[in-house]
Amino acid sequence: MNQQKSIKLIECPRDAMQGIHHFIDTDLKAAYINLLLQVGFDTIDFGSFVSPKAIPQLKDTAEVLAKLDLSTTKSKLLAIVANLRGVEAAVQHPEIHQLGFPFSISETFQMRNTNSTIAASLDTVKQMLELCNRHDKTAVVYLSMGFGNPYGDLWNEEIVLHWTDVLAGLGVKIISLSDTIGVSSPERIKAILPGMIRNFNQVEIGVHLHSTADTRIEKIEAAYDSGCYRFDSALKGFGGCPMATDELTGNLATEDLIWFLETKGETLGLNMEKWKAAVQLSPQIFLS
Ligand SMILES: CC(C)(COP(=O)([O-])OP(=O)([O-])OC[C@H]1O[C@@H](n2cnc3c(N)ncnc32)[C@H](O)[C@@H]1OP(=O)([O-])[O-])[C@@H](O)C(=O)NCCC(=O)NCCSC(=O)C[C@@](C)(O)CC(=O)[O-]
């Protein structure tokens, strides 16, 4: 165990489900998330308030929310938003603790994902921060395409640090460095993350890594060794962003993360019976 702070696991059924073509029944979504809420994750990234034309799968996020049993969970709820309208919708729900905004450092991806420029998105982040403050919510900003992009937009470490600095300056308290399409490597993670964590110690810096299965563990290890304690993942590594490329690259698999962190002596305090129940239910959602 080498972390000074306790590990935060963010389970992402939203990311896992958003690219699935067949519509998952609202009750089934809620049943799955209700099991995840009993496992003991720090946060459940459960849905999004975005255009149903862009992400049809999650058009029922408000209905799913109404079916969640929050009476005994210790997990916080996080919802993704991509424009001011989404922010205004999400802040109306007292059950939601955190709003997450995908802020891409690739201009092309920001346009594809949110139909707005990086400059306009920065204004949205400012408005989100204001509304979050007013409604007692926390804003999470994802640095999407944080390890490079497939469109030929300029990427380098200075760009990552520049935007981290800008967002920290605005008062963003949680930034998740995101590998939207799985182009990071342990070397690149180790080159960027320690400096970010060291230089922005007033910000909680997490990772939201997409990856093929063969390189997940080495990326988890690189992030952990860099001092990261906030990890996004999804059961069995399901998921990916359909706005980025035609082919989805899955999330880090939560079971890999649990295995790795336990070998490092981290105490996760998870209810593995509830986790197994979620694993058992998952084929009905992801494989039917
Ligand atoms: C942002 C927009 C809406 C802009 O899209 P736009 O086309 O500019 O929006 P618009 O204002 O012109 O509206 C278009 C239509 O969407 C509706 N609309 C508009 N806004 C909303 C809203 N909030 N809620 C519900 N409906 C909405 C609006 O009513 C209209 O419907 P119509 O009149 O044509 O029937 C669009 O681009 C969008 O929804 N994008 C989806 C973004 C998204 O969810 N991406 C996936 C999640 S982010 C992610 O996966 C990355 C992450 C977080 O995991 C980290 C990483 O890996 O990088």
CSV table of C-alpha atoms and ligand atoms in Angstrom, one decimal:
chain,number,residue,atom,x,y,z
A,1,MET,CA,0.0,0.0,0.0
A,2,ASN,CA,1.6,3.3,-1.1
A,3,GLN,CA,-1.3,5.7,-1.2
A,4,GLN,CA,-1.7,8.4,1.3
A,5,LYS,CA,-5.4,8.8,0.6
A,6,SER,CA,-8.0,6.2,0.4
A,7,ILE,CA,-8.9,4.7,-2.9
A,8,LYS,CA,-12.0,6.0,-4.7
A,9,LEU,CA,-13.7,3.6,-7.1
A,10,ILE,CA,-16.1,5.1,-9.6
A,11,GLU,CA,-18.3,2.4,-11.2
A,12,CYS,CA,-19.6,3.6,-14.6
A,13,PRO,CA,-22.8,1.8,-15.8
A,14,ARG,CA,-23.5,4.9,-17.8
A,15,ASP,CA,-20.4,4.5,-19.9
A,16,ALA,CA,-21.0,0.7,-20.1
A,17,MET,CA,-24.5,1.1,-21.4
A,18,GLN,CA,-24.4,4.3,-23.6
A,19,GLY,CA,-23.1,2.6,-26.8
A,20,ILE,CA,-25.4,-0.5,-26.7
A,21,HIS,CA,-27.7,-0.5,-29.7
A,22,HIS,CA,-30.7,-2.5,-28.3
A,23,PHE,CA,-32.7,-0.4,-25.8
A,24,ILE,CA,-32.2,-1.8,-22.3
A,25,ASP,CA,-35.5,-1.8,-20.4
A,26,THR,CA,-35.7,1.0,-17.8
A,27,ASP,CA,-36.5,-1.5,-15.0
A,28,LEU,CA,-33.5,-3.7,-15.9
A,29,LYS,CA,-31.2,-0.7,-15.9
A,30,ALA,CA,-32.5,0.3,-12.5
A,31,ALA,CA,-32.2,-3.2,-11.1
A,32,TYR,CA,-28.6,-3.4,-12.2
A,33,ILE,CA,-27.7,0.0,-10.8
A,34,ASN,CA,-29.5,-0.8,-7.6
A,35,LEU,CA,-27.1,-3.8,-7.1
A,36,LEU,CA,-24.1,-1.7,-7.9
A,37,LEU,CA,-25.3,0.8,-5.3
A,38,GLN,CA,-25.0,-1.9,-2.7
A,39,VAL,CA,-21.4,-2.8,-3.5
A,40,GLY,CA,-19.8,0.1,-1.7
A,41,PHE,CA,-18.3,2.1,-4.6
A,42,ASP,CA,-17.4,5.7,-3.8
A,43,THR,CA,-19.5,6.9,-6.8
A,44,ILE,CA,-21.8,5.4,-9.4
A,45,ASP,CA,-21.7,7.2,-12.8
A,46,PHE,CA,-25.3,6.2,-13.4
A,47,GLY,CA,-26.7,8.2,-16.4
A,48,SER,CA,-26.7,11.3,-18.5
A,49,PHE,CA,-28.8,14.3,-19.3
A,50,VAL,CA,-27.9,14.7,-23.0
A,51,SER,CA,-29.8,14.7,-26.3
A,52,PRO,CA,-31.7,11.5,-26.9
A,53,LYS,CA,-30.7,11.8,-30.5
A,54,ALA,CA,-27.0,11.6,-29.6
A,55,ILE,CA,-27.3,8.9,-27.0
A,56,PRO,CA,-30.7,7.2,-27.3
A,57,GLN,CA,-29.9,4.5,-24.8
A,58,LEU,CA,-29.9,7.0,-21.9
A,59,LYS,CA,-33.0,8.9,-22.7
A,60,ASP,CA,-34.7,7.4,-19.6
A,61,THR,CA,-32.1,8.6,-17.1
A,62,ALA,CA,-34.7,10.6,-15.1
A,63,GLU,CA,-37.0,7.5,-15.0
A,64,VAL,CA,-34.1,5.3,-13.9
A,65,LEU,CA,-33.2,7.7,-11.2
A,66,ALA,CA,-36.7,7.6,-9.8
A,67,LYS,CA,-36.4,3.8,-9.5
A,68,LEU,CA,-33.1,3.8,-7.6
A,69,ASP,CA,-33.1,2.7,-3.9
A,70,LEU,CA,-30.8,5.2,-2.2
A,71,SER,CA,-32.0,4.4,1.3
A,72,THR,CA,-28.9,2.4,2.4
A,73,THR,CA,-26.2,3.1,-0.2
A,74,LYS,CA,-23.1,5.0,0.7
A,75,SER,CA,-22.3,5.7,-2.9
A,76,LYS,CA,-22.7,9.1,-4.5
A,77,LEU,CA,-24.5,9.5,-7.8
A,78,LEU,CA,-22.8,11.2,-10.8
A,79,ALA,CA,-24.6,12.2,-14.0
A,80,ILE,CA,-22.9,13.3,-17.3
A,81,VAL,CA,-24.0,16.5,-18.9
A,82,ALA,CA,-22.9,18.0,-22.2
A,83,ASN,CA,-24.6,21.4,-22.4
A,84,LEU,CA,-26.3,24.0,-20.2
A,85,ARG,CA,-29.7,22.4,-20.7
A,86,GLY,CA,-28.3,19.1,-19.3
A,87,VAL,CA,-26.8,21.0,-16.3
A,88,GLU,CA,-30.1,22.7,-15.6
A,89,ALA,CA,-31.9,19.4,-15.7
A,90,ALA,CA,-29.5,17.5,-13.6
A,91,VAL,CA,-29.2,20.0,-10.8
A,92,GLN,CA,-33.0,19.8,-10.2
A,93,HIS,CA,-32.4,16.3,-8.7
A,94,PRO,CA,-31.4,16.3,-5.1
A,95,GLU,CA,-30.3,12.7,-5.3
A,96,ILE,CA,-27.5,13.6,-7.7
A,97,HIS,CA,-24.2,14.6,-6.0
A,98,GLN,CA,-21.9,15.2,-9.0
A,99,LEU,CA,-22.2,16.5,-12.5
A,100,GLY,CA,-19.6,15.3,-15.0
A,101,PHE,CA,-18.7,17.3,-18.1
A,102,PRO,CA,-16.6,15.8,-20.9
A,103,PHE,CA,-14.1,18.6,-21.8
A,104,SER,CA,-12.0,17.4,-24.6
A,105,ILE,CA,-8.5,18.8,-25.3
A,106,SER,CA,-9.1,17.7,-29.0
A,107,GLU,CA,-11.2,20.4,-30.8
A,108,THR,CA,-12.5,17.7,-33.2
A,109,PHE,CA,-13.7,15.5,-30.4
A,110,GLN,CA,-15.3,18.4,-28.5
A,111,MET,CA,-17.3,19.2,-31.6
A,112,ARG,CA,-18.3,15.6,-32.3
A,113,ASN,CA,-19.2,14.9,-28.7
A,114,THR,CA,-21.0,18.2,-27.7
A,115,ASN,CA,-21.3,20.2,-30.9
A,116,SER,CA,-19.4,23.0,-29.3
A,117,THR,CA,-15.9,24.3,-29.5
A,118,ILE,CA,-13.4,24.0,-26.6
A,119,ALA,CA,-13.8,27.8,-26.0
A,120,ALA,CA,-17.6,27.5,-25.8
A,121,SER,CA,-17.3,24.4,-23.7
A,122,LEU,CA,-15.2,26.3,-21.2
A,123,ASP,CA,-18.1,28.8,-20.8
A,124,THR,CA,-20.4,25.8,-20.2
A,125,VAL,CA,-18.0,24.6,-17.5
A,126,LYS,CA,-18.1,28.0,-15.8
A,127,GLN,CA,-21.9,27.9,-15.9
A,128,MET,CA,-21.9,24.4,-14.6
A,129,LEU,CA,-19.6,25.4,-11.7
A,130,GLU,CA,-22.0,28.3,-10.8
A,131,LEU,CA,-25.1,26.1,-10.9
A,132,CYS,CA,-23.3,23.3,-9.0
A,133,ASN,CA,-22.4,25.8,-6.2
A,134,ARG,CA,-25.9,27.1,-6.1
A,135,HIS,CA,-27.4,23.5,-5.8
A,136,ASP,CA,-24.7,22.0,-3.6
A,137,LYS,CA,-23.3,19.7,-6.2
A,138,THR,CA,-19.8,18.9,-7.2
A,139,ALA,CA,-18.5,19.4,-10.7
A,140,VAL,CA,-16.3,16.7,-12.2
A,141,VAL,CA,-14.5,17.6,-15.5
A,142,TYR,CA,-13.1,14.8,-17.7
A,143,LEU,CA,-10.1,15.8,-19.8
A,144,SER,CA,-11.3,13.7,-22.8
A,145,MET,CA,-8.8,12.6,-25.4
A,146,GLY,CA,-6.3,13.3,-22.6
A,147,PHE,CA,-3.7,10.9,-24.0
A,148,GLY,CA,-4.1,11.7,-27.7
A,149,ASN,CA,-6.8,11.6,-30.3
A,150,PRO,CA,-7.4,9.8,-33.6
A,151,TYR,CA,-8.2,12.9,-35.6
A,152,GLY,CA,-4.7,14.4,-36.0
A,153,ASP,CA,-5.3,17.3,-33.5
A,154,LEU,CA,-2.2,18.4,-31.8
A,155,TRP,CA,-1.6,16.6,-28.5
A,156,ASN,CA,1.3,16.9,-26.0
A,157,GLU,CA,1.8,17.0,-22.3
A,158,GLU,CA,1.9,20.8,-22.1
A,159,ILE,CA,-1.6,20.9,-23.6
A,160,VAL,CA,-2.8,18.5,-20.8
A,161,LEU,CA,-1.2,20.7,-18.1
A,162,HIS,CA,-2.4,23.9,-19.7
A,163,TRP,CA,-6.1,22.8,-19.5
A,164,THR,CA,-5.6,21.3,-16.1
A,165,ASP,CA,-4.3,24.7,-15.0
A,166,VAL,CA,-7.2,26.6,-16.6
A,167,LEU,CA,-9.8,24.3,-15.0
A,168,ALA,CA,-8.2,24.3,-11.6
A,169,GLY,CA,-8.1,28.1,-11.9
A,170,LEU,CA,-11.8,28.1,-12.4
A,171,GLY,CA,-12.3,26.2,-9.2
A,172,VAL,CA,-12.8,22.7,-10.6
A,173,LYS,CA,-12.1,20.3,-7.7
A,174,ILE,CA,-12.2,16.9,-9.5
A,175,ILE,CA,-10.5,16.3,-12.9
A,176,SER,CA,-10.5,12.9,-14.5
A,177,LEU,CA,-7.7,12.4,-17.1
A,178,SER,CA,-9.5,10.4,-19.7
A,179,ASP,CA,-8.2,8.1,-22.4
A,180,THR,CA,-11.5,8.1,-24.4
A,181,ILE,CA,-10.3,5.7,-27.1
A,182,GLY,CA,-7.5,3.7,-25.4
A,183,VAL,CA,-4.3,5.2,-26.8
A,184,SER,CA,-2.4,5.6,-23.5
A,185,SER,CA,0.5,3.5,-22.4
A,186,PRO,CA,2.1,2.9,-19.0
A,187,GLU,CA,5.0,5.1,-20.1
A,188,ARG,CA,2.7,8.0,-21.2
A,189,ILE,CA,0.7,7.6,-17.9
A,190,LYS,CA,3.8,7.8,-15.9
A,191,ALA,CA,5.1,10.8,-17.9
A,192,ILE,CA,1.9,12.9,-17.3
A,193,LEU,CA,0.1,11.8,-14.1
A,194,PRO,CA,2.7,12.3,-11.3
A,195,GLY,CA,3.3,15.9,-12.4
A,196,MET,CA,-0.4,16.6,-12.6
A,197,ILE,CA,-1.0,15.1,-9.1
A,198,ARG,CA,2.0,17.0,-7.7
A,199,ASN,CA,1.4,20.4,-9.3
A,200,PHE,CA,-2.4,20.5,-8.7
A,201,ASN,CA,-2.6,19.1,-5.2
A,202,GLN,CA,-5.8,21.1,-4.5
A,203,VAL,CA,-7.5,19.1,-7.2
A,204,GLU,CA,-8.6,15.4,-7.0
A,205,ILE,CA,-7.0,14.0,-10.1
A,206,GLY,CA,-8.5,10.7,-11.3
A,207,VAL,CA,-8.2,8.5,-14.3
A,208,HIS,CA,-10.9,7.3,-16.7
A,209,LEU,CA,-9.0,4.9,-18.9
A,210,HIS,CA,-10.4,2.9,-21.8
A,211,SER,CA,-8.3,0.0,-22.8
A,212,THR,CA,-8.2,-3.3,-24.5
A,213,ALA,CA,-8.1,-6.2,-22.1
A,214,ASP,CA,-4.4,-7.1,-22.6
A,215,THR,CA,-3.0,-3.8,-21.3
A,216,ARG,CA,-5.5,-3.0,-18.6
A,217,ILE,CA,-3.4,-4.1,-15.6
A,218,GLU,CA,-0.2,-2.4,-16.7
A,219,LYS,CA,-2.1,0.9,-17.1
A,220,ILE,CA,-3.8,0.5,-13.7
A,221,GLU,CA,-0.3,-0.2,-12.2
A,222,ALA,CA,1.1,2.9,-14.0
A,223,ALA,CA,-1.6,5.1,-12.6
A,224,TYR,CA,-1.4,3.7,-9.1
A,225,ASP,CA,2.4,4.0,-9.1
A,226,SER,CA,1.9,7.7,-10.2
A,227,GLY,CA,0.0,8.3,-7.0
A,228,CYS,CA,-3.5,8.2,-8.4
A,229,TYR,CA,-6.3,7.1,-6.0
A,230,ARG,CA,-9.4,7.9,-8.1
A,231,PHE,CA,-10.2,5.3,-10.7
A,232,ASP,CA,-13.2,5.0,-13.1
A,233,SER,CA,-14.1,1.5,-14.3
A,234,ALA,CA,-17.0,-0.7,-15.4
A,235,LEU,CA,-17.9,-4.3,-14.7
A,236,LYS,CA,-16.2,-6.6,-17.1
A,237,GLY,CA,-14.8,-3.5,-19.0
A,238,PHE,CA,-18.0,-2.9,-20.9
A,239,GLY,CA,-18.5,0.4,-22.6
A,240,GLY,CA,-16.9,3.1,-24.7
A,241,CYS,CA,-17.8,6.4,-26.2
A,242,PRO,CA,-19.9,6.1,-29.4
A,243,MET,CA,-19.3,9.7,-30.2
A,244,ALA,CA,-15.5,9.1,-30.6
A,245,THR,CA,-15.1,6.3,-33.1
A,246,ASP,CA,-17.2,3.6,-34.7
A,247,GLU,CA,-15.5,0.9,-32.7
A,248,LEU,CA,-15.9,1.2,-28.9
A,249,THR,CA,-12.9,0.6,-26.7
A,250,GLY,CA,-14.1,-0.7,-23.3
A,251,ASN,CA,-13.5,0.7,-19.9
A,252,LEU,CA,-11.0,-0.6,-17.3
A,253,ALA,CA,-12.6,-3.7,-15.9
A,254,THR,CA,-13.6,-3.3,-12.3
A,255,GLU,CA,-12.6,-6.8,-11.4
A,256,ASP,CA,-9.1,-6.2,-12.7
A,257,LEU,CA,-8.9,-3.0,-10.6
A,258,ILE,CA,-10.2,-4.8,-7.5
A,259,TRP,CA,-7.7,-7.6,-8.0
A,260,PHE,CA,-4.8,-5.2,-8.5
A,261,LEU,CA,-5.6,-3.0,-5.6
A,262,GLU,CA,-6.1,-5.9,-3.2
A,263,THR,CA,-2.7,-7.3,-4.2
A,264,LYS,CA,-1.3,-3.9,-3.1
A,265,GLY,CA,-3.0,-4.2,0.3
A,266,GLU,CA,-5.6,-1.6,-0.3
A,267,THR,CA,-8.8,-2.0,1.8
A,268,LEU,CA,-11.7,-1.5,-0.5
A,269,GLY,CA,-14.6,-2.5,1.8
A,270,LEU,CA,-16.7,-3.9,-1.0
A,271,ASN,CA,-19.7,-6.2,-0.6
A,272,MET,CA,-18.6,-9.0,-3.0
A,273,GLU,CA,-22.0,-10.8,-2.7
A,274,LYS,CA,-23.7,-7.8,-4.2
A,275,TRP,CA,-21.0,-7.5,-6.8
A,276,LYS,CA,-21.5,-11.2,-7.8
A,277,ALA,CA,-25.2,-10.5,-8.1
A,278,ALA,CA,-24.4,-7.6,-10.5
A,279,VAL,CA,-22.1,-9.8,-12.5
A,280,GLN,CA,-24.8,-12.4,-12.8
A,281,LEU,CA,-27.3,-9.9,-14.0
A,282,SER,CA,-24.9,-8.3,-16.5
A,283,PRO,CA,-25.4,-10.7,-19.4
A,284,GLN,CA,-29.1,-9.7,-19.6
A,285,ILE,CA,-28.0,-6.1,-20.1
A,286,PHE,CA,-24.9,-6.4,-22.2
A,287,LEU,CA,-25.1,-9.6,-24.1
A,288,SER,CA,-28.8,-10.0,-25.0
B,1,LIG,C1,-24.7,18.4,-26.3
B,1,LIG,C2,-25.6,18.1,-27.4
B,1,LIG,C3,-27.1,18.1,-26.9
B,1,LIG,C4,-25.5,19.3,-28.4
B,1,LIG,O1,-26.1,18.9,-29.6
B,1,LIG,P1,-26.9,20.0,-30.5
B,1,LIG,O2,-27.3,19.2,-31.7
B,1,LIG,O3,-26.0,21.1,-30.7
B,1,LIG,O4,-28.0,20.4,-29.6
B,1,LIG,P2,-29.3,21.2,-29.9
B,1,LIG,O5,-29.4,22.2,-28.8
B,1,LIG,O6,-29.2,21.8,-31.3
B,1,LIG,O7,-30.5,20.2,-29.8
B,1,LIG,C5,-30.6,19.1,-30.7
B,1,LIG,C6,-31.7,18.2,-30.2
B,1,LIG,O8,-31.3,17.6,-28.9
B,1,LIG,C7,-32.2,18.0,-27.9
B,1,LIG,N1,-31.4,18.4,-26.7
B,1,LIG,C8,-30.4,19.2,-26.6
B,1,LIG,N2,-29.8,19.2,-25.4
B,1,LIG,C9,-30.5,18.3,-24.7
B,1,LIG,C10,-30.4,17.8,-23.3
B,1,LIG,N3,-29.5,18.3,-22.5
B,1,LIG,N4,-31.3,16.9,-22.9
B,1,LIG,C11,-32.3,16.4,-23.8
B,1,LIG,N5,-32.4,16.8,-25.1
B,1,LIG,C12,-31.5,17.8,-25.5
B,1,LIG,C13,-32.9,19.3,-28.4
B,1,LIG,O9,-34.2,19.4,-27.9
B,1,LIG,C14,-33.0,18.9,-29.9
B,1,LIG,O10,-34.0,18.0,-30.1
B,1,LIG,P3,-35.0,18.2,-31.4
B,1,LIG,O11,-35.6,19.5,-31.2
B,1,LIG,O12,-34.1,18.1,-32.6
B,1,LIG,O13,-36.0,17.0,-31.3
B,1,LIG,C15,-25.3,16.8,-28.0
B,1,LIG,O14,-24.1,16.9,-28.7
B,1,LIG,C16,-25.2,15.7,-27.1
B,1,LIG,O15,-26.2,15.3,-26.4
B,1,LIG,N6,-24.1,15.0,-27.0
B,1,LIG,C17,-24.0,13.8,-26.2
B,1,LIG,C18,-22.7,13.8,-25.4
B,1,LIG,C19,-22.6,12.5,-24.7
B,1,LIG,O16,-23.4,12.0,-24.0
B,1,LIG,N7,-21.4,11.8,-25.0
B,1,LIG,C20,-21.1,10.5,-24.3
B,1,LIG,C21,-20.8,10.8,-22.9
B,1,LIG,S1,-19.2,11.6,-22.6
B,1,LIG,C22,-18.1,10.3,-22.6
B,1,LIG,O17,-18.4,9.2,-22.8
B,1,LIG,C23,-16.7,10.6,-22.3
B,1,LIG,C24,-16.3,10.3,-20.8
B,1,LIG,C25,-17.1,11.1,-19.8
B,1,LIG,O18,-16.7,8.9,-20.5
B,1,LIG,C26,-14.9,10.5,-20.6
B,1,LIG,C27,-14.0,10.0,-21.7
B,1,LIG,O19,-13.8,8.8,-21.9
B,1,LIG,O20,-13.4,10.9,-22.4
